[in-house]
Coordinates of C-alpha atoms in Angstrom, one line a residue:
M1 CA 61.6 -45.3 11.7
A2 CA 65.0 -46.7 12.6
L3 CA 65.3 -50.3 13.8
Q4 CA 66.3 -49.2 17.4
D5 CA 63.3 -46.8 17.6
E6 CA 61.0 -49.6 16.5
I7 CA 62.4 -52.0 19.1
E8 CA 62.1 -49.4 21.9
K9 CA 58.5 -48.4 20.9
R10 CA 57.3 -52.0 20.8
A11 CA 59.2 -53.0 24.0
K12 CA 57.3 -50.2 25.9
Q13 CA 54.0 -51.9 25.0
I14 CA 55.0 -55.2 26.7
H15 CA 55.3 -55.5 30.5
T16 CA 56.5 -58.8 31.8
D17 CA 57.5 -60.4 35.0
G18 CA 58.6 -63.9 35.9
Y19 CA 59.4 -66.3 38.7
A20 CA 59.3 -69.9 39.7
L21 CA 56.3 -71.4 41.5
S22 CA 56.0 -74.9 42.9
I23 CA 53.4 -77.2 41.3
G24 CA 51.7 -77.3 44.6
E25 CA 51.3 -73.5 44.5
L26 CA 49.9 -73.7 41.0
M27 CA 47.5 -76.4 42.1
S28 CA 46.3 -74.0 44.9
L29 CA 45.9 -71.1 42.4
Y30 CA 43.8 -73.4 40.2
K31 CA 41.6 -74.6 43.0
D32 CA 41.0 -71.0 44.1
K33 CA 40.2 -70.0 40.4
E34 CA 43.1 -67.6 40.3
I35 CA 44.5 -69.1 37.2
D36 CA 42.3 -69.9 34.2
I37 CA 43.3 -72.6 31.8
H38 CA 40.0 -72.2 29.8
P39 CA 38.5 -75.7 29.7
E40 CA 37.1 -74.9 26.2
F41 CA 40.7 -75.2 25.0
Q42 CA 41.0 -78.8 26.1
R43 CA 39.3 -80.1 23.0
F44 CA 42.0 -78.5 20.8
F45 CA 45.0 -80.1 22.6
R46 CA 45.5 -83.7 21.7
W47 CA 48.3 -85.1 23.9
T48 CA 48.3 -88.9 24.0
P49 CA 48.3 -90.9 27.3
N50 CA 52.0 -91.7 26.6
Q51 CA 52.9 -88.0 26.2
K52 CA 51.1 -87.2 29.5
T53 CA 53.0 -90.0 31.3
K54 CA 56.3 -88.7 29.9
L55 CA 55.6 -85.3 31.5
I56 CA 54.9 -86.8 34.9
E57 CA 58.0 -88.9 34.5
S58 CA 60.1 -85.9 33.7
I59 CA 58.9 -84.1 36.8
L60 CA 59.7 -87.1 39.0
L61 CA 63.2 -87.4 37.6
G62 CA 63.9 -83.7 37.9
I63 CA 64.1 -83.0 34.2
P64 CA 63.5 -79.3 33.6
I65 CA 60.0 -78.5 32.2
P66 CA 59.6 -75.5 29.8
P67 CA 58.0 -72.4 31.5
I68 CA 54.3 -71.6 31.2
F69 CA 53.2 -68.2 30.0
V70 CA 50.3 -66.4 31.5
S71 CA 48.5 -63.1 30.9
Q72 CA 47.3 -61.1 33.9
R73 CA 43.7 -59.9 33.5
E74 CA 42.1 -56.8 34.9
D75 CA 40.7 -58.9 37.8
G76 CA 44.2 -60.2 38.6
V77 CA 43.4 -63.7 37.3
W78 CA 46.0 -65.3 35.1
D79 CA 45.1 -66.6 31.7
V80 CA 47.3 -69.4 30.6
I81 CA 48.5 -68.6 27.0
D82 CA 51.2 -71.3 26.7
G83 CA 51.8 -74.4 28.7
L84 CA 48.1 -75.2 29.0
Q85 CA 48.7 -78.9 28.0
R86 CA 51.4 -79.3 30.5
L87 CA 49.4 -77.7 33.3
S88 CA 46.2 -79.6 32.3
T89 CA 48.1 -82.9 32.3
I90 CA 49.4 -82.3 35.9
L91 CA 46.0 -81.2 37.1
E92 CA 44.2 -84.1 35.4
F93 CA 46.6 -86.6 36.9
A94 CA 46.1 -85.1 40.4
G95 CA 42.3 -85.3 40.0
L96 CA 41.9 -81.5 40.1
L97 CA 41.1 -80.7 36.4
R98 CA 37.6 -79.3 35.7
D99 CA 35.7 -79.6 32.4
D100 CA 33.8 -76.8 30.7
K101 CA 30.8 -77.4 32.9
G102 CA 32.9 -77.1 36.1
K103 CA 32.8 -80.8 36.9
T104 CA 36.0 -82.3 38.2
I105 CA 37.5 -84.9 35.8
A106 CA 38.6 -88.3 37.3
G107 CA 42.3 -88.5 37.8
S108 CA 44.2 -90.1 34.9
K109 CA 46.2 -93.3 35.0
L110 CA 49.9 -93.5 34.0
S111 CA 51.6 -96.1 31.8
A112 CA 55.1 -97.7 31.9
T113 CA 58.1 -95.8 30.5
E114 CA 61.6 -96.9 29.6
Y115 CA 63.1 -95.4 32.8
L116 CA 60.2 -95.9 35.1
P117 CA 58.4 -99.1 34.1
S118 CA 56.7 -99.3 37.5
L119 CA 54.6 -96.2 36.5
E120 CA 52.2 -98.7 34.8
G121 CA 48.7 -98.3 36.2
K122 CA 49.7 -95.7 38.8
Y123 CA 47.3 -93.0 40.0
W124 CA 47.9 -89.8 42.0
Q125 CA 45.7 -91.2 44.8
K126 CA 43.0 -93.8 44.5
D127 CA 41.4 -94.9 47.8
D128 CA 40.2 -98.3 46.4
E129 CA 43.6 -99.1 44.8
P130 CA 46.2 -98.0 47.4
A131 CA 48.8 -100.3 45.8
N132 CA 48.4 -98.4 42.5
S133 CA 48.6 -95.0 44.1
F134 CA 51.5 -92.7 44.5
D135 CA 52.7 -92.6 48.1
Q136 CA 53.1 -89.3 50.1
A137 CA 56.8 -88.9 49.1
Q138 CA 56.1 -89.3 45.4
R139 CA 53.2 -86.8 45.5
L140 CA 55.5 -84.3 47.3
I141 CA 58.2 -84.7 44.7
I142 CA 55.7 -83.4 42.2
K143 CA 54.1 -80.7 44.4
R144 CA 57.5 -79.3 45.3
A145 CA 58.9 -79.3 41.8
K146 CA 59.2 -75.8 40.3
L147 CA 57.8 -74.4 37.1
G148 CA 58.9 -71.1 35.6
V149 CA 56.0 -68.7 35.1
Q150 CA 56.4 -65.8 32.6
I151 CA 53.7 -63.2 33.2
I152 CA 52.4 -60.7 30.7
K153 CA 51.1 -57.9 32.9
K154 CA 47.8 -56.2 32.5
E155 CA 49.5 -53.0 31.6
S156 CA 50.7 -54.5 28.3
D157 CA 49.1 -53.6 25.0
K158 CA 45.8 -55.5 24.6
D159 CA 47.0 -57.3 21.5
T160 CA 50.2 -58.6 23.1
K161 CA 48.7 -61.7 24.7
F162 CA 47.0 -62.7 21.5
E163 CA 50.1 -62.2 19.4
L164 CA 52.1 -64.1 22.0
F165 CA 49.6 -66.9 22.0
Q166 CA 49.9 -67.3 18.3
R167 CA 53.7 -67.3 18.3
L168 CA 54.0 -69.7 21.2
N169 CA 51.4 -72.1 19.8
T170 CA 52.5 -72.3 16.1
G171 CA 55.7 -74.1 16.7
G172 CA 55.9 -77.7 17.7
T173 CA 52.3 -78.2 18.4
A174 CA 49.5 -80.1 16.7
L175 CA 47.2 -77.1 16.6
T176 CA 45.7 -75.9 13.3
E177 CA 45.4 -72.2 12.6
Q178 CA 41.7 -72.4 13.4
E179 CA 42.2 -74.1 16.7
I180 CA 44.6 -71.3 17.6
R181 CA 42.0 -68.7 16.5
N182 CA 39.4 -70.5 18.6
C183 CA 41.6 -70.3 21.7
I184 CA 42.2 -66.6 21.1
L185 CA 38.5 -66.0 20.6
V186 CA 37.7 -67.7 23.9
M187 CA 40.1 -65.3 25.6
I188 CA 38.7 -62.2 23.8
N189 CA 35.0 -62.8 23.7
K190 CA 33.7 -66.2 24.8
A191 CA 30.1 -65.2 23.7
F192 CA 31.4 -64.7 20.2
Y193 CA 33.1 -68.1 20.2
T194 CA 29.9 -69.8 21.4
W195 CA 27.9 -68.0 18.8
L196 CA 30.3 -68.9 15.9
S197 CA 30.5 -72.5 17.2
G198 CA 26.8 -72.7 17.2
L199 CA 26.6 -71.5 13.6
S200 CA 29.1 -74.1 12.5
K201 CA 26.7 -76.7 13.6
N202 CA 23.7 -75.2 11.6
K203 CA 21.9 -77.9 9.7
G204 CA 21.9 -76.0 6.4
F205 CA 25.6 -75.1 6.7
K206 CA 26.6 -78.7 7.5
S207 CA 24.6 -80.1 4.6
T208 CA 26.8 -78.1 2.1
I209 CA 30.3 -78.9 3.5
P210 CA 31.1 -82.6 3.1
I211 CA 34.4 -82.6 5.1
T212 CA 36.2 -85.4 6.8
E213 CA 36.0 -86.4 10.4
R214 CA 39.6 -85.3 10.9
A215 CA 38.8 -81.9 9.4
L216 CA 35.9 -81.6 11.8
E217 CA 38.2 -82.5 14.7
E218 CA 40.6 -79.8 13.6
Q219 CA 37.7 -77.2 13.6
Y220 CA 37.6 -76.7 9.8
D221 CA 33.9 -76.3 10.0
M222 CA 34.4 -73.3 12.3
E223 CA 37.0 -71.9 9.9
L224 CA 34.6 -72.1 7.0
A225 CA 31.9 -70.3 9.1
L226 CA 34.4 -67.6 10.0
R227 CA 35.5 -67.3 6.3
Y228 CA 31.8 -66.6 5.5
F229 CA 31.8 -63.5 7.7
V230 CA 35.2 -62.4 6.6
Y231 CA 34.6 -62.8 2.9
K232 CA 31.3 -60.9 3.4
A233 CA 33.1 -58.0 5.1
I234 CA 36.4 -57.6 3.2
T235 CA 37.3 -55.7 0.1
V236 CA 39.8 -56.4 -2.7
Q237 CA 42.0 -53.8 -1.0
D238 CA 42.0 -55.7 2.2
V239 CA 43.3 -58.8 0.5
N240 CA 45.9 -56.9 -1.6
A241 CA 47.2 -55.4 1.7
T242 CA 48.3 -58.9 2.9
K243 CA 50.0 -61.9 1.5
D244 CA 48.7 -64.1 4.3
V245 CA 44.9 -64.8 4.2
G246 CA 45.3 -66.8 7.4
K247 CA 46.4 -63.7 9.2
L248 CA 43.6 -61.7 7.6
L249 CA 41.1 -64.2 8.9
T250 CA 42.6 -63.9 12.4
D251 CA 42.7 -60.1 12.3
K252 CA 39.1 -59.8 11.1
M253 CA 37.9 -62.3 13.7
V254 CA 39.5 -60.2 16.5
E255 CA 38.0 -57.1 15.0
F256 CA 34.5 -58.7 15.0
A257 CA 35.0 -59.9 18.6
F258 CA 36.0 -56.5 19.9
F259 CA 33.3 -54.6 17.9
E260 CA 30.5 -53.7 20.3
G261 CA 28.1 -52.9 17.4
F262 CA 28.3 -56.4 15.9
N263 CA 24.7 -57.4 15.1
Y264 CA 24.6 -61.0 16.2
A265 CA 20.9 -61.5 15.4
L266 CA 21.1 -60.1 11.9
E267 CA 24.3 -61.8 11.0
K268 CA 23.0 -65.2 12.2
D269 CA 19.7 -64.7 10.3
N270 CA 21.6 -64.0 7.0
F271 CA 24.0 -66.9 7.6
E272 CA 21.1 -69.3 8.1
K273 CA 19.3 -67.9 5.0
V274 CA 22.3 -68.3 2.8
F275 CA 23.0 -71.9 3.8
L276 CA 19.3 -72.9 3.8
L277 CA 19.1 -71.9 0.1
L278 CA 22.4 -73.6 -0.7
G279 CA 21.3 -76.7 1.0
K280 CA 18.0 -76.7 -0.9
A281 CA 19.8 -76.0 -4.2
F282 CA 22.5 -78.7 -4.3
G283 CA 23.4 -79.7 -0.7
E284 CA 26.8 -81.3 -0.4
D285 CA 27.4 -80.8 -4.2
T286 CA 27.2 -77.0 -3.8
F287 CA 30.9 -76.4 -3.6
R288 CA 32.0 -79.1 -6.1
K289 CA 32.9 -78.7 -9.8
W290 CA 30.0 -78.8 -12.2
E291 CA 30.7 -80.7 -15.4
P292 CA 28.0 -80.1 -18.1
Q293 CA 29.3 -83.0 -20.3
K294 CA 28.6 -85.4 -17.5
N295 CA 25.5 -83.4 -16.2
K296 CA 26.7 -83.7 -12.6
F297 CA 29.0 -82.3 -10.0
T298 CA 32.3 -84.1 -9.5
G299 CA 35.3 -84.0 -7.2
A300 CA 35.8 -83.0 -3.6
F301 CA 34.7 -79.8 -1.7
S302 CA 36.4 -76.8 -3.4
I303 CA 37.4 -73.9 -1.2
A304 CA 37.7 -71.8 -4.4
S305 CA 34.0 -72.5 -5.2
F306 CA 33.2 -71.6 -1.6
E307 CA 34.9 -68.3 -1.9
V308 CA 33.0 -67.2 -5.0
I309 CA 29.6 -68.6 -4.1
V310 CA 29.5 -67.6 -0.4
T311 CA 30.8 -64.1 -1.1
G312 CA 28.3 -63.5 -3.9
L313 CA 25.2 -64.9 -2.3
A314 CA 25.9 -63.4 1.2
K315 CA 26.1 -60.0 -0.3
N316 CA 22.9 -60.5 -2.4
I317 CA 20.8 -62.7 -0.1
N318 CA 17.7 -60.5 -0.4
N319 CA 17.6 -61.1 -4.1
Y320 CA 17.0 -64.8 -3.5
Y321 CA 15.3 -65.4 -0.2
D322 CA 11.5 -65.7 -0.5
T323 CA 11.5 -64.7 -4.1
P324 CA 9.8 -66.7 -6.9
D325 CA 12.0 -69.3 -8.7
S326 CA 14.9 -68.3 -6.5
I327 CA 16.2 -71.9 -6.1
E328 CA 16.2 -72.6 -9.9
T329 CA 17.9 -69.3 -10.5
L330 CA 20.4 -70.0 -7.8
K331 CA 21.1 -73.5 -9.3
E332 CA 22.1 -72.0 -12.6
K333 CA 24.3 -69.4 -11.0
I334 CA 26.1 -72.1 -9.0
K335 CA 26.7 -74.2 -12.0
S336 CA 28.1 -71.2 -13.9
V337 CA 30.8 -70.7 -11.4
S338 CA 32.9 -73.7 -12.5
L339 CA 32.7 -72.7 -16.1
N340 CA 33.5 -69.0 -15.6
P341 CA 36.8 -68.1 -17.3
V342 CA 37.9 -65.9 -14.4
F343 CA 37.3 -68.8 -12.0
V344 CA 39.0 -71.4 -14.2
E345 CA 42.1 -69.1 -14.6
N346 CA 42.4 -68.4 -10.9
S347 CA 41.6 -71.7 -9.3
G348 CA 43.3 -75.1 -9.3
S349 CA 46.5 -76.3 -7.7
G350 CA 49.2 -73.8 -7.0
K351 CA 46.7 -70.9 -6.7
R352 CA 47.0 -69.3 -3.3
A353 CA 43.9 -67.7 -1.6
S354 CA 45.8 -64.3 -1.6
T355 CA 45.9 -64.4 -5.4
R356 CA 42.4 -65.9 -5.9
L357 CA 40.4 -63.6 -3.6
P358 CA 41.1 -60.3 -5.4
H359 CA 39.4 -61.9 -8.5
F360 CA 36.8 -64.0 -6.7
I361 CA 35.3 -61.2 -4.5
P362 CA 34.1 -59.1 -7.5
L363 CA 33.3 -62.3 -9.5
G364 CA 31.0 -63.6 -6.8
E365 CA 29.2 -60.2 -6.6
Q366 CA 28.9 -60.1 -10.3
I367 CA 27.5 -63.6 -10.7
F368 CA 24.9 -63.4 -7.9
T369 CA 23.6 -59.9 -8.4
N370 CA 20.6 -61.6 -10.2
E371 CA 20.8 -59.1 -13.0
N372 CA 22.3 -61.5 -15.6

């Protein structure tokens, strides 16, 4: 297909509109629940108080603010897909922002800036501190300021808003790939997001993944839970068809979320069985390197070990769960992974997941079939 044909075909799948709205109008839309900023997203966006103050300062000084992007749902409500932090900051300052339980969050306090040092300690409106509250004129400056709104109409291809969300939120933000996936998942299928989030907190699962507090904040535990389901479902051909495992994780997640036949109960049961056994076997040592000379596991959590062990055990869980001597057998299998020549050759620094997985998927199945 020629380039121009490709452009025209894709452009027909995207229907957009755009206009400027006052911040006051956006506040009214939010109060009437006609615009959804998904409070679940708020934990993924980490603006500092100083960044929030800078935004309010920019509005007061008339400095242009980047537009927000919204996607129109079938019910007419707008999903915010870019600009959520900007809009949340404004709503929070005005004392309008709701948390994920629908409770209104107390209005935030500003700090001094280079150009407006008197912003220190200021609130939108605080009845018991009138001297530290914006006056009517200052509130109206903000309410009458305009924000550009770009609208992805409901007639657009269903994947458009998710693609756009990824593109808009991968440049210049502090979001990790999994945080972006989580936001997409909330928009697609909130129940799936809640389900996966619950599994990432499973006791057995957590006992095997000794990751840092920062990694937890960046949702790496949810990424590992997602990887479990993706590794269990994909083939070598799936991996060979892409050079980007991150994109493969996202694509498979979206596929799971849209699949009406996804068996939540069965998948949850198998997940819990796998990590219950791994927790009993070696706990937080499960995905570390076994060194027979030292007779112990060493090093940090290894994603390469996770790929082999999780893939193999998940596909063979019935060979181990509630069977005699299963834990002892499992222990020997886990130890053997670090020593396997295929594993040694394809792991280590410089080895990308896209080159590891075509070897590790069959390796995991081979090691954990319980036939050797």
